[in-house]
């Protein structure tokens, strides 16, 4: 048995893997402990309940998604449309590798838990609401960049546009998960740009007309 | 105890109510029987398992959604954009009434079960995939109407556009469920039209330019 911090970390990783591949209610504390190689007494030393473990797992998934995907993509020198394209390509690649690894597309951990638990667990619902709000804020930056670049009309509302994009991305993941087909992310991904650029297209077409 | 057909119907209604408000794995056969006022022996007379009950419940939800919402809205004399607006208004009204009734937004039964079970239950995943395909077909009709009406460009691909709209509607429901706020359906609903009409807007703007 490793150090205390290792055991806690292993439990969080087990939650990400088991709950992320199946669902919250399909995975019990006993199975999480067995997967992590940690005794049940240790589990309750670190976490009062499966919910508390899941809240920490959600924090870690969000931290990793920010650090490994959102920040490198959104802090690059690319144009706003290129940033969205890269985000979608990385999402497709990740979901394809998950399917190769576990045999099926596992989708978005936030969306999955949100739909399973929002009516049942207020703390988890609020945690995912906060994550979606923070994600929306990241996208607002790219929307404002697109306005600066002249890709989007200056009348664009960054808040509602970025929330619409988060909704669309979550919906695309939902369909891709239901069809067990990551290619749907590629096929429907261009709709993200359509949600953004329709006003600008109209303006451009008008100027060119 | 009522007639055999009544007891079967009551079990399906209990599944729609209990699983629809919580989740599949949070509701057991015992609770479904108690809610329906049906003995466990009767349950297994009608359904080999909870999965089989759920498959019939999904069929009934889809039948009701078609007959009570999609067909009246889509077979009306309204224009294509009006049909989408009516669909979204009805969705908002239904979700608001559910929130008033059970204290929280319950979202889309298909999307909820898809994300909870797609990696775990191939039969349920396939059933929801079929339902999404059929729903997409309904929307294709409205997309083609929009092309005929000149609201959409003749270059529009009805299949991919209607799948994008199903994805967006599911994503909007996912966010509204996560935020426990049916108003998100109203606020983001106009994005549906944006996914459709951007090309036409460009064409119109060009003609007017």
Coordinates of C-alpha atoms in Angstrom, one line a residue:
Chain A
X1 CA 0.0 0.0 0.0
X2 CA 1.5 3.4 -1.1
X3 CA 1.5 6.7 0.6
X4 CA -1.8 8.3 1.8
X5 CA -1.8 10.8 -1.0
X6 CA -1.3 8.0 -3.5
X7 CA -4.2 6.1 -2.2
X8 CA -6.5 9.1 -2.4
X9 CA -5.3 9.9 -5.9
X10 CA -5.9 6.2 -6.9
X11 CA -9.4 6.3 -5.6
X12 CA -10.1 9.5 -7.6
X13 CA -8.6 7.9 -10.8
X14 CA -10.7 4.8 -10.2
X15 CA -13.9 6.9 -10.0
X16 CA -13.0 8.7 -13.2
X17 CA -12.4 5.4 -14.9
X18 CA -15.3 3.3 -13.6
X19 CA -18.0 6.0 -13.2
X20 CA -16.8 7.7 -16.4
X21 CA -17.2 4.4 -18.4
X22 CA -20.4 3.3 -16.8
X23 CA -22.5 5.6 -14.6
X24 CA -22.6 6.9 -11.0
X25 CA -25.3 4.5 -9.8
X26 CA -23.8 1.5 -11.5
X27 CA -20.6 1.7 -9.5
X28 CA -20.4 1.1 -5.7
X29 CA -17.9 2.0 -3.1
X30 CA -16.8 -1.7 -2.8
X31 CA -16.0 -1.9 -6.5
X32 CA -14.1 1.5 -6.4
X33 CA -12.0 0.2 -3.5
X34 CA -11.2 -3.1 -5.2
X35 CA -10.3 -1.3 -8.5
X36 CA -8.0 1.1 -6.5
X37 CA -6.6 -1.6 -4.3
X38 CA -7.6 0.4 -1.2
X39 CA -9.4 -0.9 1.8
X40 CA -13.0 0.4 2.6
X41 CA -11.8 1.9 5.8
X42 CA -9.3 4.0 3.9
X43 CA -12.0 5.1 1.5
X44 CA -14.0 6.6 4.3
X45 CA -10.9 8.1 5.8
X46 CA -10.5 10.2 2.6
X47 CA -14.2 10.7 1.6
X48 CA -17.4 10.8 3.6
X49 CA -19.3 9.3 0.7
X50 CA -19.2 8.3 -3.0
X51 CA -20.6 11.8 -3.7
X52 CA -17.6 13.5 -2.1
X53 CA -15.2 11.3 -4.2
X54 CA -17.2 12.2 -7.3
X55 CA -17.1 15.9 -6.6
X56 CA -13.3 15.7 -6.4
X57 CA -13.2 13.6 -9.5
X58 CA -15.2 16.2 -11.3
X59 CA -12.7 18.9 -10.2
X60 CA -9.8 16.9 -11.5
X61 CA -11.5 16.1 -14.9
X62 CA -12.2 19.8 -15.3
X63 CA -8.6 20.8 -14.2
X64 CA -7.1 18.3 -16.7
X65 CA -9.5 19.4 -19.5
X66 CA -8.5 23.1 -18.9
X67 CA -4.8 22.4 -18.6
X68 CA -4.4 19.8 -21.4
X69 CA -7.0 21.1 -23.9
X70 CA -8.7 24.4 -23.3
X71 CA -5.7 26.5 -22.3
X72 CA -3.2 25.2 -24.9
X73 CA -5.8 25.6 -27.7
X74 CA -7.3 28.9 -26.6
X75 CA -4.0 30.6 -25.5
X76 CA -2.4 29.8 -28.9
X77 CA -1.9 32.3 -31.7
X78 CA -4.5 30.6 -33.9
X79 CA -7.5 32.4 -35.2
X80 CA -10.9 32.0 -33.4
X81 CA -12.3 29.5 -36.0
X82 CA -9.0 27.5 -36.0
X83 CA -9.3 27.3 -32.2
X84 CA -12.8 25.8 -32.4
X85 CA -11.6 23.4 -35.1
X86 CA -8.7 22.3 -33.0
X87 CA -11.0 21.8 -29.9
X88 CA -13.3 19.6 -31.9
X89 CA -10.5 17.6 -33.5
X90 CA -8.9 17.0 -30.1
X91 CA -12.4 15.9 -28.8
X92 CA -12.8 13.5 -31.7
X93 CA -9.3 12.0 -31.2
X94 CA -9.9 11.6 -27.5
X95 CA -13.3 9.9 -27.9
X96 CA -12.0 7.7 -30.7
X97 CA -9.1 6.5 -28.5
X98 CA -11.6 5.9 -25.6
X99 CA -13.7 3.8 -27.9
X100 CA -10.6 1.8 -29.1
X101 CA -9.6 1.3 -25.4
X102 CA -12.9 0.4 -23.7
X103 CA -15.0 -0.7 -26.7
X104 CA -17.5 2.1 -26.7
X105 CA -17.6 5.9 -26.8
X106 CA -17.8 7.2 -23.2
X107 CA -18.8 10.8 -24.1
X108 CA -18.5 13.9 -21.8
X109 CA -18.2 13.1 -18.1
X110 CA -19.9 16.4 -17.2
X111 CA -22.9 15.9 -19.5
X112 CA -23.2 12.2 -18.5
X113 CA -23.3 12.9 -14.7
X114 CA -25.5 16.0 -15.2
X115 CA -28.2 14.0 -16.9
X116 CA -28.0 11.1 -14.5
X117 CA -27.9 13.1 -11.3
X118 CA -29.3 16.6 -11.7
X119 CA -32.7 15.7 -10.3
X120 CA -31.2 13.6 -7.5
X121 CA -28.0 15.3 -6.1
X122 CA -28.0 19.0 -5.7
X123 CA -24.3 19.3 -4.9
X124 CA -23.2 17.4 -8.0
X125 CA -25.7 19.3 -10.1
X126 CA -24.3 22.6 -8.8
X127 CA -20.7 21.5 -9.3
X128 CA -21.4 20.7 -13.0
X129 CA -23.4 24.0 -13.4
X130 CA -20.2 25.8 -12.1
X131 CA -18.0 23.9 -14.6
X132 CA -20.3 24.7 -17.5
X133 CA -20.3 28.4 -16.5
X134 CA -16.5 28.4 -16.3
X135 CA -16.3 26.6 -19.7
X136 CA -18.7 29.2 -21.2
X137 CA -16.4 32.0 -19.9
X138 CA -13.5 30.4 -21.7
X139 CA -15.5 30.3 -24.9
X140 CA -16.5 34.0 -24.5
X141 CA -12.9 34.9 -24.8
X142 CA -12.7 33.2 -28.2
X143 CA -16.0 34.8 -29.3
X144 CA -14.6 38.2 -28.4
X145 CA -11.5 37.4 -30.3
X146 CA -13.7 36.4 -33.3
X147 CA -15.4 39.8 -33.1
X148 CA -12.0 41.6 -33.0
X149 CA -10.8 39.6 -36.0
X150 CA -13.9 40.6 -37.9
X151 CA -15.1 37.0 -38.1
X152 CA -18.2 37.8 -36.0
X153 CA -20.4 40.8 -36.1
X154 CA -19.8 43.4 -33.4
X155 CA -23.5 42.9 -32.4
X156 CA -22.7 39.3 -31.2
X157 CA -23.6 38.7 -27.6
X158 CA -20.6 36.7 -26.3
X159 CA -22.4 35.3 -23.3
X160 CA -25.4 33.7 -25.1
X161 CA -23.3 32.7 -28.1
X162 CA -20.8 30.8 -26.0
X163 CA -23.6 29.2 -24.0
X164 CA -25.2 28.1 -27.2
X165 CA -21.9 26.6 -28.3
X166 CA -21.5 24.7 -25.0
X167 CA -25.1 23.4 -25.5
X168 CA -24.3 22.3 -29.1
X169 CA -21.0 20.6 -28.2
X170 CA -22.8 18.7 -25.4
X171 CA -25.6 17.7 -27.7
X172 CA -23.1 16.5 -30.4
X173 CA -21.4 14.4 -27.7
X174 CA -24.8 13.1 -26.6
X175 CA -25.7 11.9 -30.1
X176 CA -22.2 10.5 -30.8
X177 CA -22.5 8.6 -27.5
X178 CA -25.9 7.3 -28.4
X179 CA -24.8 6.2 -31.8
X180 CA -21.5 5.0 -30.4
X181 CA -19.8 6.8 -33.2
X182 CA -17.1 9.5 -32.6
X183 CA -17.3 10.4 -36.3
X184 CA -20.5 12.3 -35.5
X185 CA -18.3 14.9 -33.7
X186 CA -16.5 15.5 -37.0
X187 CA -19.6 15.5 -39.1
X188 CA -21.7 17.9 -36.9
X189 CA -18.7 19.9 -35.6
X190 CA -18.9 22.5 -38.3
X191 CA -22.3 23.5 -36.8
X192 CA -20.3 25.2 -34.0
X193 CA -18.9 27.6 -36.5
X194 CA -22.3 28.0 -38.1
X195 CA -23.7 29.1 -34.7
X196 CA -21.0 31.7 -34.5
X197 CA -20.6 33.0 -38.0
X198 CA -24.0 33.2 -39.4
X199 CA -24.4 36.9 -38.6
X200 CA -21.0 37.7 -40.0
X201 CA -21.8 35.7 -43.2
X202 CA -24.8 37.8 -43.6
X203 CA -22.8 41.0 -43.1
X204 CA -20.0 39.8 -45.5
X205 CA -22.5 38.7 -48.1
X206 CA -24.2 42.1 -47.8
X207 CA -20.9 43.9 -48.3
X208 CA -20.0 41.8 -51.3
X209 CA -23.5 42.1 -52.8
Chain B
X1 CA -56.3 -5.2 -8.8
X2 CA -57.5 -4.2 -12.3
X3 CA -57.4 -6.0 -15.6
X4 CA -54.2 -7.6 -16.9
X5 CA -53.7 -4.9 -19.5
X6 CA -54.3 -2.2 -16.9
X7 CA -51.6 -3.6 -14.6
X8 CA -49.1 -3.7 -17.5
X9 CA -50.0 -0.1 -18.5
X10 CA -49.6 1.0 -14.9
X11 CA -46.1 -0.5 -14.7
X12 CA -45.1 1.3 -17.9
X13 CA -46.5 4.6 -16.5
X14 CA -44.6 4.0 -13.2
X15 CA -41.4 3.5 -15.1
X16 CA -41.9 6.7 -17.1
X17 CA -42.6 8.6 -13.9
X18 CA -39.9 7.1 -11.6
X19 CA -37.1 6.5 -14.0
X20 CA -37.9 9.7 -15.9
X21 CA -37.7 11.8 -12.7
X22 CA -34.6 10.0 -11.3
X23 CA -32.5 7.6 -13.4
X24 CA -32.6 4.0 -14.5
X25 CA -30.1 2.6 -11.9
X26 CA -31.7 4.6 -9.1
X27 CA -35.1 2.8 -9.4
X28 CA -35.5 -0.9 -8.7
X29 CA -38.2 -3.5 -9.7
X30 CA -39.5 -3.5 -6.1
X31 CA -40.1 0.3 -6.1
X32 CA -41.7 0.1 -9.6
X33 CA -44.1 -2.6 -8.3
X34 CA -45.0 -0.6 -5.2
X35 CA -45.6 2.6 -7.2
X36 CA -47.8 0.7 -9.6
X37 CA -49.6 -1.3 -6.9
X38 CA -48.6 -4.5 -8.7
X39 CA -47.1 -7.7 -7.2
X40 CA -43.6 -8.7 -8.2
X41 CA -44.9 -11.9 -9.7
X42 CA -47.1 -9.9 -12.0
X43 CA -44.1 -7.7 -13.0
X44 CA -42.2 -10.8 -14.2
X45 CA -45.4 -12.1 -15.9
X46 CA -45.3 -9.0 -18.1
X47 CA -41.6 -8.2 -18.4
X48 CA -38.6 -10.5 -18.2
X49 CA -36.6 -7.6 -16.7
X50 CA -36.5 -3.9 -15.9
X51 CA -34.7 -3.4 -19.2
X52 CA -37.7 -4.9 -21.1
X53 CA -40.1 -2.6 -19.2
X54 CA -37.9 0.4 -20.0
X55 CA -37.8 -0.5 -23.7
X56 CA -41.6 -0.5 -23.8
X57 CA -41.7 2.8 -21.8
X58 CA -39.3 4.4 -24.4
X59 CA -41.7 3.2 -27.2
X60 CA -44.6 4.8 -25.4
X61 CA -42.8 8.1 -24.6
X62 CA -41.8 8.3 -28.3
X63 CA -45.4 7.4 -29.5
X64 CA -46.9 10.2 -27.2
X65 CA -44.3 12.7 -28.3
X66 CA -45.0 12.0 -31.9
X67 CA -48.8 12.0 -31.6
X68 CA -49.1 14.9 -29.1
X69 CA -46.3 17.2 -30.2
X70 CA -44.4 16.4 -33.5
X71 CA -47.4 15.5 -35.7
X72 CA -49.8 18.3 -34.7
X73 CA -46.9 20.9 -35.0
X74 CA -45.3 19.5 -38.1
X75 CA -48.5 18.6 -40.0
X76 CA -50.0 22.1 -39.4
X77 CA -50.2 24.8 -42.1
X78 CA -47.5 26.9 -40.3
X79 CA -44.2 28.0 -41.9
X80 CA -41.1 26.0 -41.2
X81 CA -39.6 28.6 -38.8
X82 CA -43.0 28.8 -37.0
X83 CA -43.0 25.0 -36.6
X84 CA -39.6 25.1 -34.9
X85 CA -40.8 28.0 -32.7
X86 CA -43.9 26.1 -31.7
X87 CA -41.9 22.9 -30.9
X88 CA -39.6 24.9 -28.6
X89 CA -42.4 26.8 -26.9
X90 CA -44.2 23.5 -26.2
X91 CA -41.0 22.0 -24.9
X92 CA -40.5 24.9 -22.6
X93 CA -44.1 24.7 -21.4
X94 CA -43.8 21.0 -20.7
X95 CA -40.5 21.3 -18.9
X96 CA -41.8 24.2 -16.8
X97 CA -44.9 22.2 -15.8
X98 CA -42.7 19.3 -14.9
X99 CA -40.5 21.5 -12.7
X100 CA -43.7 22.9 -11.0
X101 CA -44.9 19.4 -10.5
X102 CA -41.8 17.5 -9.2
X103 CA -39.6 20.4 -8.1
X104 CA -36.9 20.1 -10.7
X105 CA -36.5 20.0 -14.5
X106 CA -36.5 16.4 -15.7
X107 CA -35.2 17.0 -19.2
X108 CA -35.5 14.7 -22.2
X109 CA -36.1 11.1 -21.3
X110 CA -34.3 9.8 -24.4
X111 CA -31.2 11.9 -23.8
X112 CA -31.1 11.1 -20.0
X113 CA -31.2 7.3 -20.6
X114 CA -28.9 7.5 -23.6
X115 CA -26.1 9.1 -21.4
X116 CA -26.7 6.9 -18.4
X117 CA -26.9 3.6 -20.3
X118 CA -25.3 3.7 -23.8
X119 CA -22.1 2.2 -22.5
X120 CA -23.9 -0.5 -20.5
X121 CA -27.0 -1.6 -22.3
X122 CA -26.7 -2.2 -26.0
X123 CA -30.5 -2.9 -26.5
X124 CA -31.5 0.4 -24.8
X125 CA -28.7 2.3 -26.7
X126 CA -30.0 0.9 -30.0
X127 CA -33.6 1.8 -29.1
X128 CA -32.7 5.4 -28.4
X129 CA -30.6 5.5 -31.6
X130 CA -33.6 4.4 -33.6
X131 CA -35.8 7.1 -31.9
X132 CA -33.2 9.8 -32.7
X133 CA -33.1 8.6 -36.3
X134 CA -36.9 8.7 -36.6
X135 CA -37.0 12.2 -35.0
X136 CA -34.3 13.4 -37.4
X137 CA -36.5 12.1 -40.3
X138 CA -39.4 14.2 -39.0
X139 CA -37.2 17.3 -38.9
X140 CA -35.9 16.6 -42.5
X141 CA -39.5 17.2 -43.7
X142 CA -39.5 20.6 -42.1
X143 CA -36.0 21.4 -43.5
X144 CA -37.3 20.5 -47.0
X145 CA -40.3 22.6 -46.4
X146 CA -38.0 25.5 -45.4
X147 CA -36.1 25.0 -48.7
X148 CA -39.4 25.0 -50.6
X149 CA -40.4 28.2 -48.8
X150 CA -37.2 29.8 -49.7
X151 CA -36.2 30.2 -46.0
X152 CA -33.2 27.8 -46.6
X153 CA -30.8 27.6 -49.4
X154 CA -31.4 24.9 -52.0
X155 CA -27.9 23.6 -51.2
X156 CA -29.0 22.7 -47.6
X157 CA -28.4 19.0 -46.8
X158 CA -31.6 18.0 -45.0
X159 CA -30.1 14.9 -43.3
X160 CA -27.1 16.6 -41.7
X161 CA -29.0 19.8 -40.9
X162 CA -31.8 17.9 -39.1
X163 CA -29.2 15.8 -37.1
X164 CA -27.5 19.0 -36.1
X165 CA -30.8 20.4 -34.9
X166 CA -31.6 17.2 -32.8
X167 CA -28.1 17.5 -31.3
X168 CA -28.6 21.2 -30.5
X169 CA -32.1 20.6 -28.9
X170 CA -30.7 17.7 -26.8
X171 CA -27.7 19.9 -25.8
X172 CA -30.1 22.8 -24.8
X173 CA -32.1 20.3 -22.7
X174 CA -28.9 19.1 -21.1
X175 CA -27.9 22.6 -20.1
X176 CA -31.4 23.5 -18.9
X177 CA -31.5 20.3 -16.8
X178 CA -28.1 21.0 -15.4
X179 CA -29.0 24.6 -14.5
X180 CA -32.5 23.4 -13.4
X181 CA -33.9 26.3 -15.5
X182 CA -36.4 25.7 -18.3
X183 CA -35.9 29.4 -19.4
X184 CA -32.6 28.2 -21.0
X185 CA -34.8 26.5 -23.6
X186 CA -36.4 29.9 -24.5
X187 CA -33.1 31.8 -24.4
X188 CA -31.1 29.3 -26.5
X189 CA -33.9 28.1 -28.7
X190 CA -33.3 30.7 -31.4
X191 CA -30.0 28.9 -32.1
X192 CA -32.1 26.2 -33.8
X193 CA -33.2 28.7 -36.4
X194 CA -29.6 30.0 -36.7
X195 CA -28.4 26.5 -37.5
X196 CA -30.9 26.4 -40.3
X197 CA -31.1 29.8 -41.7
X198 CA -27.5 31.1 -41.7
X199 CA -27.0 30.1 -45.3
X200 CA -30.2 31.7 -46.4
X201 CA -29.4 34.8 -44.4
X202 CA -26.2 35.1 -46.4
X203 CA -28.1 34.6 -49.6
X204 CA -30.8 37.1 -48.6
X205 CA -28.3 39.7 -47.5
X206 CA -26.4 39.2 -50.7
X207 CA -29.5 39.8 -52.8
X208 CA -30.4 42.9 -50.8
X209 CA -26.9 44.2 -50.9

